[in-house]
Amino acid sequence: MKNLVFDIGGKSTKIAIFENQQIVKRDLLDYHNEIYSGKKLLTEINNWIKAKIAIESIDNICIASPGIINTRTGEISGLSAIENLTQINFKTFLKMSIK
């Protein structure tokens, strides 16, 4: 089973692919000391997905994010250094990204 993991932070997003509980790939989206907007962050994540992996081989996508992610709806609430992060719905976004 392959899991794609995004750990979203205020200065970078760490990315890993786990297979059989082992990290098989690591990467980093560095914001270069810019505070990203939520929309720009989604564009960067989408570009990374399309350029770096065959999404068909991924079984699960996991996201760690500032704030609180509602696992049912995919919406985020709470504070973040990333502008408009609470306007992102990861479930909707990821469904569109993997098509």
Coordinates of C-alpha atoms in Angstrom, one line a residue:
M1 CA 0.0 0.0 0.0
K2 CA 1.3 3.4 -1.0
N3 CA 0.5 6.6 1.0
L4 CA 1.2 10.1 -0.2
V5 CA 1.8 12.5 2.8
F6 CA 1.8 16.3 2.8
D7 CA 2.9 18.1 5.9
I8 CA 1.9 21.7 5.3
G9 CA 3.8 24.3 7.3
G10 CA 4.2 28.1 7.2
K11 CA 7.5 28.1 5.4
S12 CA 7.4 24.8 3.4
T13 CA 5.5 21.6 2.7
K14 CA 7.2 18.4 3.4
I15 CA 6.2 15.5 1.1
A16 CA 6.7 11.8 1.5
I17 CA 5.6 8.6 -0.1
F18 CA 5.4 5.6 2.2
E19 CA 5.2 2.0 1.0
N20 CA 4.9 -0.8 3.5
Q21 CA 5.6 1.6 6.3
Q22 CA 8.9 2.7 4.8
I23 CA 9.6 6.1 3.2
V24 CA 10.4 5.5 -0.4
K25 CA 10.4 9.2 -1.6
R26 CA 10.9 12.5 0.1
D27 CA 10.5 16.0 -1.3
L28 CA 10.1 19.6 -0.2
L29 CA 8.0 22.5 -1.5
D30 CA 10.0 25.5 -0.1
Y31 CA 8.2 28.8 -0.1
H32 CA 11.5 30.7 -0.2
N33 CA 10.5 32.9 2.8
E34 CA 7.2 33.9 1.2
I35 CA 4.0 33.4 3.0
Y36 CA 1.9 31.6 0.4
S37 CA -1.8 32.1 -0.2
G38 CA -3.9 29.0 0.1
K39 CA -4.6 29.2 -3.7
K40 CA -0.9 29.4 -4.6
L41 CA -0.2 26.5 -2.3
L42 CA -2.8 24.4 -4.0
T43 CA -1.3 25.2 -7.4
E44 CA 2.1 24.1 -6.1
I45 CA 0.8 20.9 -4.7
N46 CA -1.1 20.1 -7.8
N47 CA 1.9 20.8 -10.0
W48 CA 4.0 18.5 -7.8
I49 CA 1.5 15.7 -8.0
K50 CA 1.3 15.9 -11.8
A51 CA 5.1 16.1 -12.3
K52 CA 6.4 13.7 -9.7
I53 CA 4.1 10.7 -9.3
A54 CA 1.7 8.3 -11.1
I55 CA -1.3 9.1 -8.9
E56 CA -2.9 5.7 -9.9
S57 CA -0.3 4.0 -7.8
I58 CA -1.3 5.9 -4.6
D59 CA -3.8 4.2 -2.2
N60 CA -4.2 7.1 0.3
I61 CA -3.4 10.7 0.6
C62 CA -2.7 12.2 4.1
I63 CA -2.5 15.9 5.0
A64 CA -1.2 17.5 8.1
S65 CA -2.1 21.2 8.1
P66 CA -2.2 24.2 10.3
G67 CA -5.6 24.6 11.8
I68 CA -8.2 21.8 12.2
I69 CA -9.2 19.7 9.2
N70 CA -12.7 18.4 9.2
T71 CA -12.1 14.8 8.1
R72 CA -15.7 14.5 6.9
T73 CA -16.0 17.6 4.8
G74 CA -12.3 18.4 4.1
E75 CA -12.6 22.0 5.2
I76 CA -10.0 23.7 7.5
S77 CA -10.7 26.0 10.4
G78 CA -8.4 27.9 12.7
L79 CA -5.4 30.2 12.3
S80 CA -2.5 29.8 9.9
A81 CA 0.4 31.9 8.4
I82 CA -0.9 30.8 5.0
E83 CA -3.4 33.4 3.8
N84 CA -6.9 32.0 3.1
L85 CA -6.0 28.5 4.1
T86 CA -9.4 28.2 5.7
Q87 CA -11.1 28.6 2.3
I88 CA -9.5 25.4 1.0
N89 CA -11.4 22.1 0.9
F90 CA -8.8 19.4 0.4
K91 CA -11.2 16.7 -0.5
T92 CA -12.6 18.7 -3.3
F93 CA -9.2 19.8 -4.4
L94 CA -7.6 16.4 -4.4
K95 CA -10.5 14.8 -6.3
M96 CA -9.9 17.4 -9.1
S97 CA -6.1 16.9 -8.9
I98 CA -6.1 13.2 -9.4
K99 CA -8.4 13.1 -12.4

